[in-house]
Amino acid sequence: MSDATVSNLLVELFVEELPPKALKKLGDSFAGTLAASLKADGLVDGEPAFAAFASPRRLAVHVKGVRSQAADKQVRSKLMPASVGLDASGNATPALLKKLQALGADASAVPRLTRAQDGKAEALFYESTAKGATLAEGLQKALDESLAKLPIPKVMTYQLADGWSDVKFVRPAHGLVALHGADVVPIEALGLKAGRTTQGHRFESSGTVTLANADAYEEALQAQGAVIPGFGARRAEIVRQLADAAAKVGGGAKPIDDDALLDEVTALVERPNVLTCEFETEFLAVPQECLILTMKANQKYFPLLDAQGRLTHRFLVVSNIRPQDASAVIGGNERVVRPRLADAKFFFDQDRKKSLESRVAGLAKVVYHNKLGTQGERAERVRAIARAIGAQLGGDVLAQEADLAARLSKADLLTDMVGEFPELQGIMGGYYARHDGLAEGVAFAIEDHYKPRFAGDALPRGAAGVAVALADKLETLAGMFGIGNLPSGDKDPFALRRHALGVVRMLIERELPLQFHELTRLAFSAFPAGMLQDKSTELDEFLVERLKGYLREGGYSATEVDAAIHAQKLGRWSTIPKRLAAVRAFAALPEAPALAAANKRIGNILKKAERADAHVSMNLLKEDAEKRLYAAMNDVAPRAGAQFDAGDYTASLQTLAALREPVDRFFDDVMVNAEETDLRLNRLGLLATLHQAMNRVADLSRLAS
């Protein structure tokens, strides 16, 4: 439209402090939904270019190139079948006139109706011009939609200024800005009418901030309101200040790296100011994990580590104010953290008065799951599994070490420190095991038996740690599958996918010589008879799917993964990486497509055969092509087999590539399903022998297109 103007748009909702852990999602959702709605109404051309803003007291979005009115659109409305809308004389029926009236037209529109085939019947269509939405209309709709779709964890109800009306929102809203260029867009939400004024920092703003136009928002808030409105910009400023403060401390000091803490602190302040504080060095006698956790979780502080990663007695605070003299703020934070650290020291000192062994009996009083018994019973199941795994990995010595670690692995659940900080379970068990004089391998195993706790986490140290960690995860998986607590969709309350990935990673990355199928059966056998349903097959499939995902994330294609794991799906997973490398190298050979196709063909033939023993009689080899194939197999197969037995899977498959020509000749010249039974069975035996030789490393038929 010629009279429509195009300008940048700003919308801001000013509220009371928003939930910090949800702020970034709220800001992204608010901006994204509003911009998408404007595009859907034709108020933005192409993909909208927008910037989201989110601070503790505001959600805002700046959208470029927004029209004051959308262009008119041609609308083609299907009315009804022609046989219903027109009588035998071609005149409009009452039904058609009523339909037109509903669309704002009358009988004069009947001659302009068009006919078109619609399926098997002819239908009547009405073509009209729909006036484009005005910005006020479109923005009102967009704002309502964006507010309705906010991922709000919990809403609150509050009264408006009139004392009678109430609204529901995540936090009380106190201001609304809507500017198209320099013009206010007349919209409203949550009992507020849009204007051009907003509020800055709660304590440090110079007063009400009046916005001249949409593009002045960010600069005006920073200059007059003492607010950095952009979440990303505020986060970057905090990172910069943290690095500067650590550099001033010197000695290679650096703040702890924690993205979740950084995001939460970014959502707590509008004008960050990083200050350096300290505590008494006597607290450093407490395990640093305890001190770090209490500072992060309770106070949102950034502990400072030295160049070796050890905790120092200094920490960084991200304040929301910038006083000329910060000593009071620093002193206040140091005073607040001291009781927290004192509590941690008290817990640590008290816990060490009792050994882990003395706490084991108490696990019988702690319910693990109402269908799976107590933590004491669970520890005994983990012991049985860990003992068996330890025996396979290192004989009686490792079995005994794993048994002891598994027996004590859950004892720290009864300590004061873990009661206060559940995140430290396992970690504190390791500290207390060392205090009790246990071997370092046992302490490591207790500390590490929950690992890997998350994607990318380190694996357990030492063979005993691996045995106990595997046992713990397998016991959890078998128990939960056996009582029907399977993950579904995005719901996985017992973190079974994470446990399964941990099993996969340990088997492969530690190159454990364990049979996967035996492990899952071992896990189910640790439970009393009748406690679980037999879901071992389902658990096998679940773990295999996690294996496939793990390998695909490693850069292998789905085809390569299917080929490589087929031969070892229930066997030793530690060999799969080498098999994958061999499959990739084989697939690059010129002989690969033909051999893969032949392998697939052989597999189909053998499936249909009434009998196909891998046995060949030379006396029954009649055709020259089958004799040549047999001779080539006798030459190639032993060499490929020796390479396979030596673990050189790549060389084994490359050796087998020499069979391409005799295999092709065989299928060109030989009738496998000969009428003579002896000939047919001998040829099937030849193919069965070939099939076995070709598929020891991987199922090559999976590579056939």
XYZ file of C-alpha atoms in Angstrom:
705
model
C 0.000 0.000 0.000
C 1.287 3.416 -0.933
C 0.269 5.093 2.341
C 1.858 2.396 4.582
C 5.075 3.360 6.320
C 7.914 1.030 7.252
C 9.787 1.623 10.515
C 11.434 -0.337 13.269
C 9.255 -1.539 16.135
C 9.938 -1.801 19.851
C 7.760 -3.558 22.413
C 8.687 -3.735 26.105
C 6.802 -5.210 29.025
C 8.078 -3.819 32.335
C 7.499 -6.183 35.282
C 8.661 -7.069 38.752
C 11.664 -9.396 39.091
C 11.235 -12.444 36.861
C 12.311 -16.019 37.804
C 16.050 -16.032 37.039
C 16.331 -19.625 35.844
C 13.548 -19.078 33.309
C 14.493 -15.564 32.155
C 16.423 -16.400 28.992
C 13.710 -18.757 27.750
C 11.046 -16.163 28.556
C 12.913 -13.468 26.601
C 13.537 -15.674 23.574
C 9.943 -16.913 23.522
C 8.447 -13.426 23.922
C 10.514 -11.993 21.054
C 10.303 -14.979 18.726
C 6.541 -15.463 19.006
C 5.786 -11.766 18.562
C 8.013 -11.449 15.466
C 6.577 -14.627 13.933
C 3.015 -13.376 14.431
C 3.832 -10.056 12.730
C 5.238 -11.971 9.780
C 2.145 -14.195 9.586
C -0.046 -11.076 9.326
C 2.087 -9.607 6.531
C 3.441 -6.766 8.659
C 7.045 -7.864 8.059
C 8.493 -8.816 4.681
C 10.546 -11.998 4.559
C 12.182 -13.448 7.644
C 11.862 -10.922 10.499
C 15.114 -9.462 11.829
C 14.651 -8.978 15.546
C 16.630 -8.608 18.759
C 15.394 -10.028 22.048
C 15.972 -8.239 25.358
C 15.531 -9.817 28.772
C 16.565 -8.453 32.147
C 15.235 -9.172 35.647
C 12.528 -6.495 35.225
C 11.719 -6.449 31.513
C 10.987 -8.464 28.385
C 11.400 -6.612 25.122
C 11.873 -7.066 21.385
C 13.135 -4.782 18.614
C 11.909 -5.737 15.122
C 13.280 -4.163 11.960
C 11.219 -3.124 8.941
C 7.656 -3.334 10.254
C 4.784 -1.960 8.131
C 2.134 0.322 9.548
C -0.400 -1.690 7.551
C -0.145 -5.000 5.743
C -0.848 -5.183 2.019
C -4.345 -6.185 0.911
C -4.701 -9.859 0.021
C -6.774 -11.631 -2.575
C -8.898 -14.280 -0.881
C -10.575 -17.168 -2.696
C -13.298 -18.727 -0.566
C -14.933 -22.031 -1.381
C -18.693 -21.692 -0.904
C -20.468 -24.955 -1.701
C -21.056 -27.440 -4.535
C -22.565 -25.762 -7.609
C -25.462 -28.211 -7.525
C -26.388 -26.907 -4.057
C -25.788 -23.202 -4.659
C -27.614 -22.881 -7.986
C -31.004 -24.177 -9.040
C -31.813 -25.719 -12.408
C -32.209 -22.245 -13.952
C -28.839 -21.086 -12.677
C -30.292 -18.809 -10.015
C -28.843 -18.566 -6.503
C -30.456 -20.763 -3.902
C -31.292 -19.432 -0.391
C -28.334 -21.452 0.948
C -25.915 -19.619 -1.369
C -27.343 -16.193 -0.524
C -27.017 -16.938 3.175
C -23.397 -17.988 2.701
C -22.604 -14.805 0.760
C -24.253 -12.693 3.430
C -21.995 -14.287 6.026
C -19.022 -13.146 3.915
C -20.316 -9.569 3.674
C -21.661 -9.878 0.113
C -25.150 -9.962 -1.407
C -26.933 -11.314 -4.500
C -25.022 -8.885 -6.737
C -21.918 -11.032 -6.214
C -23.522 -14.128 -7.784
C -22.500 -13.292 -11.393
C -18.881 -12.886 -10.266
C -18.668 -16.319 -8.673
C -16.319 -18.756 -10.354
C -16.761 -22.454 -10.908
C -13.950 -24.980 -10.513
C -13.610 -28.686 -10.097
C -13.202 -29.692 -6.451
C -12.650 -33.415 -6.269
C -15.436 -35.175 -8.117
C -17.893 -32.270 -7.927
C -17.918 -28.734 -9.284
C -17.840 -26.036 -6.596
C -18.554 -22.311 -6.387
C -15.801 -19.912 -5.280
C -16.027 -16.289 -4.163
C -13.027 -14.050 -4.784
C -12.629 -10.942 -2.667
C -10.016 -8.528 -1.430
C -9.202 -8.695 2.288
C -7.893 -5.475 3.693
C -4.449 -5.835 5.260
C -4.229 -5.707 9.027
C -3.190 -2.441 10.621
C -0.160 -2.500 12.895
C -2.366 -1.813 15.922
C -4.499 -4.851 15.083
C -1.583 -7.109 14.199
C 0.577 -6.069 17.135
C -2.272 -6.529 19.614
C -2.772 -10.037 18.299
C 0.988 -10.714 18.335
C 1.382 -9.461 21.910
C -1.570 -11.498 23.165
C -0.142 -14.594 21.474
C 3.378 -14.067 22.792
C 2.130 -13.637 26.361
C -0.106 -16.695 26.092
C 2.772 -18.848 24.819
C 5.384 -17.819 27.363
C 6.927 -20.910 29.034
C 5.891 -19.726 32.478
C 6.702 -22.229 35.253
C 4.011 -20.834 37.570
C 1.616 -17.870 37.306
C 0.441 -15.531 40.028
C -2.788 -13.571 40.333
C -2.644 -9.896 41.297
C -5.047 -6.931 41.428
C -4.916 -3.991 39.067
C -4.890 -0.383 40.240
C -8.698 -0.141 40.143
C -8.844 -2.541 43.074
C -11.463 -4.743 41.394
C -9.909 -6.375 38.344
C -7.221 -8.992 38.549
C -4.938 -10.625 35.995
C -2.679 -13.658 35.920
C 0.953 -13.442 34.893
C 4.351 -14.705 36.000
C 4.974 -11.450 37.909
C 3.011 -8.162 38.275
C 3.429 -5.960 35.186
C 3.738 -2.180 35.599
C 4.502 -0.746 32.173
C 4.074 -1.313 28.449
C 5.976 0.380 25.623
C 5.053 0.027 21.936
C 6.825 2.317 19.467
C 6.715 2.153 15.685
C 9.453 4.546 14.742
C 8.626 7.555 16.916
C 4.895 6.776 17.132
C 3.144 4.998 19.999
C 1.098 1.996 18.840
C -2.233 1.915 20.726
C -2.251 -1.555 22.220
C -2.816 -2.872 25.739
C -2.047 -5.936 27.824
C -2.420 -7.048 31.447
C -4.461 -3.917 32.222
C -1.757 -1.591 30.814
C -1.940 0.855 27.891
C 1.135 1.294 25.714
C 3.245 4.441 25.942
C 6.829 5.566 25.405
C 8.154 5.660 28.978
C 9.819 2.928 30.990
C 11.781 2.571 34.205
C 15.485 1.927 34.575
C 17.545 0.366 37.351
C 15.688 -0.024 40.644
C 18.374 1.911 42.555
C 20.685 3.651 40.092
C 18.410 5.043 37.372
C 18.319 8.816 36.867
C 14.520 8.639 36.677
C 11.798 7.722 34.197
C 13.279 6.878 30.802
C 11.410 8.464 27.880
C 12.093 6.847 24.525
C 12.213 9.117 21.480
C 11.815 6.234 19.064
C 12.137 2.475 18.779
C 15.851 2.572 17.933
C 16.729 4.584 21.046
C 15.783 1.792 23.460
C 19.079 0.091 24.253
C 21.167 3.275 24.334
C 18.641 5.224 26.415
C 18.302 2.447 28.995
C 22.066 2.209 29.424
C 22.649 5.999 29.553
C 19.650 7.103 31.602
C 18.393 3.913 33.223
C 21.728 2.248 34.185
C 20.486 -1.001 32.638
C 22.044 -3.351 30.069
C 18.793 -4.773 28.643
C 20.246 -7.463 26.369
C 20.799 -10.831 28.035
C 23.779 -11.682 25.822
C 25.387 -8.261 26.221
C 24.974 -8.392 30.004
C 26.424 -11.915 30.129
C 29.428 -10.858 28.049
C 30.017 -7.900 30.374
C 29.980 -10.208 33.403
C 32.484 -12.549 31.733
C 34.753 -9.596 30.975
C 34.581 -8.276 34.518
C 35.181 -11.728 36.034
C 38.312 -12.150 33.916
C 39.558 -8.657 34.839
C 38.994 -9.243 38.559
C 40.787 -12.608 38.441
C 43.719 -11.033 36.589
C 44.055 -8.394 39.330
C 44.274 -11.158 41.960
C 47.204 -12.612 39.993
C 48.939 -15.960 40.350
C 47.049 -17.454 37.418
C 43.740 -17.220 39.302
C 40.587 -17.864 37.288
C 36.882 -17.971 38.162
C 35.183 -21.343 38.107
C 33.722 -22.193 34.701
C 29.983 -22.742 35.106
C 27.610 -21.707 32.301
C 24.462 -22.425 34.328
C 25.673 -20.181 37.176
C 26.664 -17.483 34.681
C 23.200 -17.563 33.079
C 21.490 -17.407 36.469
C 23.583 -14.466 37.672
C 22.978 -12.680 34.350
C 19.272 -13.038 35.093
C 19.677 -11.554 38.584
C 21.343 -8.237 37.742
C 20.619 -5.365 35.362
C 23.922 -3.531 35.817
C 26.650 -6.016 36.788
C 29.535 -5.002 39.002
C 32.064 -7.722 39.900
C 33.724 -7.428 43.340
C 36.508 -9.522 44.885
C 35.909 -10.978 48.348
C 37.702 -13.484 50.558
C 37.215 -15.875 53.476
C 39.458 -17.329 56.176
C 42.068 -19.800 54.886
C 41.193 -22.297 57.659
C 38.119 -23.290 55.652
C 40.355 -24.627 52.872
C 40.851 -27.745 55.022
C 37.312 -28.734 53.975
C 37.098 -30.577 50.594
C 36.913 -27.907 47.939
C 33.866 -29.480 46.300
C 31.870 -28.665 49.460
C 32.985 -25.045 49.580
C 32.505 -24.505 45.856
C 29.017 -25.985 45.932
C 27.825 -23.934 48.886
C 29.181 -20.714 47.351
C 27.612 -21.443 43.962
C 24.303 -22.962 45.028
C 23.468 -20.781 48.013
C 25.163 -17.466 47.270
C 25.651 -17.410 43.464
C 29.340 -16.586 43.929
C 32.181 -17.451 41.560
C 34.957 -19.198 43.542
C 38.497 -18.405 42.346
C 40.815 -21.291 41.487
C 44.583 -21.117 41.228
C 46.602 -22.137 38.160
C 46.471 -25.815 39.273
C 42.683 -25.777 39.671
C 42.769 -25.666 43.471
C 40.326 -23.489 45.386
C 41.738 -20.248 46.785
C 40.334 -18.236 49.715
C 38.963 -15.607 47.323
C 35.671 -15.458 45.426
C 33.938 -13.057 43.056
C 30.513 -11.500 43.614
C 28.383 -10.053 40.805
C 26.640 -7.116 42.437
C 23.685 -5.210 40.978
C 24.895 -1.852 42.281
C 28.011 0.285 41.822
C 28.626 2.349 44.951
C 31.626 4.671 45.062
C 32.860 2.793 48.127
C 32.195 -0.936 47.684
C 33.655 -1.948 51.041
C 30.233 -2.334 52.643
C 29.032 -4.611 49.827
C 32.226 -6.664 49.999
C 32.059 -6.906 53.786
C 28.421 -7.910 53.684
C 29.068 -10.766 51.262
C 32.045 -11.987 53.254
C 29.923 -11.929 56.397
C 27.120 -13.865 54.692
C 29.353 -16.634 53.296
C 31.182 -17.309 56.565
C 28.306 -19.238 58.288
C 27.825 -21.307 55.120
C 31.462 -22.359 55.123
C 31.357 -22.957 58.878
C 28.406 -25.308 58.380
C 30.330 -27.225 55.728
C 33.336 -27.545 58.053
C 31.089 -28.733 60.889
C 29.447 -31.387 58.679
C 32.851 -32.595 57.486
C 34.249 -32.835 60.998
C 31.173 -34.627 62.353
C 30.974 -37.104 59.475
C 34.557 -38.242 60.006
C 33.743 -39.369 63.546
C 31.983 -42.435 62.084
C 33.464 -44.805 59.505
C 31.681 -45.690 56.274
C 31.573 -49.318 57.408
C 29.611 -48.344 60.530
C 26.985 -46.641 58.381
C 26.302 -49.611 56.071
C 23.741 -51.218 58.387
C 21.704 -47.991 58.356
C 21.094 -48.335 54.609
C 18.544 -51.051 55.430
C 16.297 -48.272 56.782
C 16.530 -46.074 53.660
C 13.928 -46.841 50.992
C 15.329 -46.861 47.474
C 12.067 -47.637 45.647
C 8.873 -49.144 46.961
C 9.104 -51.979 44.412
C 12.869 -52.464 44.608
C 13.528 -52.403 48.340
C 16.014 -50.425 50.425
C 19.371 -48.869 49.642
C 20.908 -51.704 51.656
C 19.330 -54.302 49.376
C 20.346 -52.290 46.364
C 23.964 -52.120 47.561
C 24.000 -55.917 47.860
C 22.783 -56.258 44.258
C 25.439 -53.831 43.057
C 28.029 -55.851 45.029
C 27.047 -59.077 43.276
C 27.262 -57.510 39.825
C 30.500 -55.627 40.576
C 32.110 -58.761 42.002
C 31.323 -60.750 38.850
C 32.563 -57.962 36.553
C 35.705 -57.549 38.658
C 36.435 -61.276 38.409
C 36.213 -61.105 34.611
C 38.410 -58.011 34.381
C 41.069 -58.841 36.978
C 40.467 -62.093 38.814
C 39.949 -62.531 42.554
C 41.984 -59.493 43.614
C 39.920 -57.041 41.558
C 36.708 -58.885 42.472
C 37.414 -58.325 46.185
C 38.337 -54.658 45.673
C 35.170 -54.035 43.633
C 33.099 -55.905 46.223
C 34.357 -53.707 49.066
C 33.859 -50.481 47.095
C 30.325 -51.511 46.113
C 29.477 -52.418 49.712
C 30.492 -48.942 50.908
C 29.402 -46.991 47.826
C 26.047 -45.839 49.239
C 27.153 -45.303 52.850
C 27.765 -41.573 52.375
C 24.017 -41.115 51.789
C 23.733 -41.206 55.583
C 26.305 -38.452 56.207
C 25.399 -34.892 57.179
C 27.306 -33.412 54.231
C 25.431 -35.427 51.605
C 22.190 -34.804 53.460
C 22.800 -31.067 52.994
C 24.296 -31.340 49.498
C 22.991 -34.449 47.658
C 25.121 -33.456 44.647
C 28.202 -34.546 46.638
C 27.207 -38.215 47.002
C 30.064 -40.408 45.894
C 32.532 -37.529 46.120
C 32.251 -37.390 49.916
C 32.348 -41.176 50.086
C 35.800 -41.018 48.489
C 37.050 -38.500 51.060
C 35.661 -40.489 53.966
C 37.125 -43.747 52.567
C 40.604 -42.185 52.579
C 40.039 -40.940 56.113
C 39.116 -44.513 57.114
C 42.445 -45.734 55.731
C 41.047 -47.634 52.756
C 43.136 -48.213 49.631
C 43.215 -45.456 47.030
C 41.641 -47.777 44.432
C 38.647 -48.346 46.721
C 38.332 -44.612 47.449
C 38.444 -43.809 43.739
C 35.823 -46.486 43.025
C 33.442 -45.080 45.663
C 33.994 -41.523 44.440
C 33.589 -42.388 40.758
C 30.815 -44.965 40.769
C 28.209 -42.408 39.610
C 30.378 -41.395 36.640
C 29.809 -40.414 33.952
C 27.195 -38.131 35.529
C 26.523 -36.139 32.342
C 27.477 -36.004 28.658
C 31.199 -35.470 28.309
C 31.951 -36.302 31.949
C 35.125 -38.222 32.787
C 34.916 -42.003 33.148
C 35.777 -43.762 36.432
C 39.455 -44.104 37.312
C 40.843 -47.567 37.842
C 39.470 -51.020 37.139
C 37.532 -51.227 40.414
C 35.870 -47.887 39.667
C 34.783 -49.124 36.251
C 33.443 -52.396 37.691
C 31.382 -50.645 40.386
C 30.142 -47.887 38.043
C 29.064 -50.468 35.473
C 27.365 -52.513 38.178
C 25.539 -49.477 39.586
C 24.183 -48.455 36.183
C 23.240 -51.975 35.123
C 21.425 -52.558 38.429
C 19.462 -49.322 37.935
C 18.567 -50.177 34.336
C 17.544 -53.757 35.085
C 15.492 -52.713 38.111
C 13.619 -49.919 36.390
C 12.976 -51.947 33.231
C 11.890 -54.911 35.334
C 9.182 -52.909 37.140
C 8.054 -51.115 33.976
C 9.572 -47.668 34.614
C 10.736 -47.099 31.040
C 11.542 -43.683 29.581
C 8.992 -42.328 27.123
C 9.272 -39.299 24.859
C 11.129 -36.559 26.678
C 10.276 -38.041 30.088
C 13.075 -39.940 31.789
C 12.707 -39.336 35.545
C 15.290 -41.961 36.494
C 17.853 -40.786 33.904
C 17.937 -44.219 32.275
C 19.220 -42.804 28.980
C 22.163 -41.266 30.823
C 22.848 -44.550 32.631
C 22.711 -46.435 29.329
C 25.106 -44.009 27.667
C 27.477 -44.455 30.602
C 27.453 -48.231 30.051
C 28.136 -47.721 26.334
C 31.006 -45.310 26.953
C 32.720 -47.521 29.528
C 32.496 -50.657 27.387
C 33.907 -48.896 24.334
C 36.257 -46.206 25.643
C 37.789 -48.484 28.287
C 37.936 -51.343 25.714
C 36.490 -53.789 28.222
C 36.660 -57.489 27.212
C 33.075 -58.111 28.342
C 30.190 -59.719 26.494
C 27.298 -57.230 26.408
C 24.602 -59.911 26.391
C 26.098 -61.542 29.506
C 26.155 -58.208 31.349
C 22.431 -57.565 31.007
C 21.634 -61.138 32.068
C 23.978 -60.725 35.040
C 22.138 -57.563 36.087
C 18.722 -59.253 36.067
C 20.072 -62.287 37.927
C 21.128 -60.072 40.871
C 17.469 -59.487 41.814
C 15.423 -61.990 43.852
C 13.251 -64.318 41.819
C 9.821 -62.825 41.120
C 10.772 -59.216 41.884
C 11.140 -58.228 38.211
C 9.493 -58.989 34.905
C 11.946 -60.423 32.383
C 12.638 -57.330 30.288
C 16.187 -58.304 29.305
C 15.392 -58.253 25.581
C 13.866 -54.768 25.858
C 16.900 -53.580 27.834
C 19.225 -55.020 25.176
C 17.366 -53.097 22.470
C 17.404 -49.902 24.546
C 21.158 -50.109 25.067
C 21.795 -50.929 21.405
C 19.873 -47.790 20.395
C 22.040 -45.718 22.755
C 25.098 -47.384 21.194
C 23.949 -46.415 17.709
C 23.376 -42.820 18.778
C 26.802 -42.656 20.445
C 28.536 -43.932 17.304
C 26.607 -41.600 14.989
C 27.614 -38.656 17.186
C 31.185 -39.826 16.608
C 30.826 -39.005 12.915
C 29.805 -42.359 11.443
C 26.810 -42.754 9.152
C 23.787 -44.839 10.078
C 24.725 -47.347 7.350
C 28.270 -47.750 8.661
C 26.992 -48.150 12.217
C 24.401 -50.782 11.244
C 27.027 -52.761 9.337
C 29.618 -52.649 12.111
C 27.417 -53.463 15.100
C 25.428 -56.232 13.430
C 28.172 -58.800 14.019
C 28.733 -57.680 17.634
C 25.315 -56.434 18.731
C 25.304 -58.779 21.720
C 29.042 -59.488 21.901
C 32.119 -57.428 22.753
C 31.391 -53.781 22.072
C 35.028 -52.846 22.665
C 35.842 -54.065 19.139
C 33.206 -51.923 17.424
C 35.332 -48.769 16.839
C 37.938 -50.836 14.958
C 35.175 -52.548 12.999
C 33.730 -49.153 12.067
C 37.101 -47.936 10.837
C 37.415 -51.114 8.784
C 33.934 -50.675 7.293
C 34.685 -47.075 6.305
C 37.983 -48.100 4.665
C 36.303 -51.026 2.879
C 33.443 -48.838 1.589
C 36.019 -46.617 -0.131
C 37.367 -49.546 -2.199
C 36.198 -49.892 -5.836
C 35.235 -53.522 -5.148
C 32.952 -52.591 -2.223
C 29.609 -51.925 -4.022
C 29.720 -55.196 -5.974
C 30.750 -57.283 -2.958
C 28.127 -55.641 -0.723
C 25.419 -56.343 -3.308
C 26.624 -59.938 -3.715
C 26.658 -60.369 0.051
C 23.079 -59.183 0.249
C 22.121 -61.554 -2.558
C 23.839 -64.475 -0.816
C 22.031 -63.681 2.424
C 18.657 -63.721 0.670
C 19.462 -67.037 -1.062
C 20.516 -68.673 2.208
C 17.371 -67.464 3.981
C 15.206 -69.224 1.441
C 17.282 -72.400 1.315
C 15.955 -75.529 3.022
C 19.448 -76.357 4.254
C 22.761 -74.583 3.852
C 25.641 -76.045 5.828
C 29.003 -74.314 5.501
C 30.557 -77.394 3.948
C 31.913 -77.938 0.421
C 32.785 -81.167 -1.391
C 35.403 -80.662 -4.125
C 34.044 -83.649 -6.049
C 30.731 -81.845 -6.545
C 32.269 -78.661 -7.997
C 31.346 -79.013 -11.687
C 31.440 -75.530 -13.205
C 34.686 -73.679 -13.821
C 33.345 -70.557 -12.022
C 32.550 -72.413 -8.797
C 35.935 -74.103 -8.845
C 37.621 -70.724 -9.225
C 35.580 -69.235 -6.385
C 36.444 -72.176 -4.146
C 40.146 -71.861 -4.974
C 40.061 -68.083 -4.368
C 38.349 -68.612 -1.014
C 40.956 -71.156 0.023
C 43.622 -68.596 -0.787
C 41.966 -65.459 0.618
C 39.903 -66.670 3.581
C 42.808 -68.023 5.697
C 44.745 -64.766 5.292
C 41.671 -62.673 6.078
C 40.920 -64.915 9.045
C 44.426 -64.548 10.460
C 44.182 -60.775 10.141
C 40.790 -60.866 11.866
C 42.145 -62.976 14.730
C 44.994 -60.466 15.120
C 42.460 -57.640 15.427
C 43.423 -56.031 12.107
C 39.868 -55.707 10.806
C 40.724 -53.175 8.122
C 43.315 -55.464 6.530
C 40.926 -58.425 6.806
C 38.209 -56.684 4.787
C 40.696 -55.358 2.247
C 42.002 -58.898 1.725
C 38.454 -60.123 1.102
C 38.070 -57.499 -1.641
C 40.072 -59.847 -3.899
C 36.994 -62.106 -4.084
C 35.026 -59.643 -6.185
C 35.914 -61.085 -9.596
C 35.345 -64.799 -8.753
C 32.084 -63.935 -6.923
C 30.800 -61.976 -9.952
C 31.804 -64.846 -12.277
C 30.060 -67.359 -10.024
C 26.726 -65.565 -10.194
C 27.086 -65.048 -13.957
C 27.883 -68.683 -14.788
C 26.488 -70.921 -12.035
C 22.886 -71.924 -11.323
C 22.759 -72.170 -7.531
C 19.375 -73.881 -7.355
C 20.366 -76.826 -9.532
C 17.860 -79.641 -9.946
C 20.321 -82.220 -8.551
C 20.049 -82.090 -4.753
C 23.739 -82.799 -4.130
C 24.865 -80.040 -6.505
C 22.378 -77.565 -5.022
C 23.388 -78.253 -1.420
C 27.088 -78.091 -2.305
C 26.673 -74.714 -3.959
C 24.633 -73.475 -1.032
C 27.413 -74.718 1.249
C 29.943 -72.786 -0.837
C 27.857 -69.625 -0.462
C 27.390 -70.222 3.278
C 31.161 -70.571 3.707
C 31.704 -67.375 1.717
C 28.999 -65.564 3.730
C 30.637 -66.510 7.025
C 34.062 -65.342 5.851
C 32.793 -62.023 4.537
C 30.717 -61.085 7.578
C 33.059 -61.730 10.471
C 34.034 -58.046 10.719
C 30.706 -56.522 9.736
C 27.493 -57.225 7.861
C 28.619 -56.015 4.439
C 25.118 -56.403 2.987
C 24.139 -53.289 4.965
C 26.405 -51.272 2.658
C 24.423 -52.289 -0.438
C 22.370 -49.432 -1.869
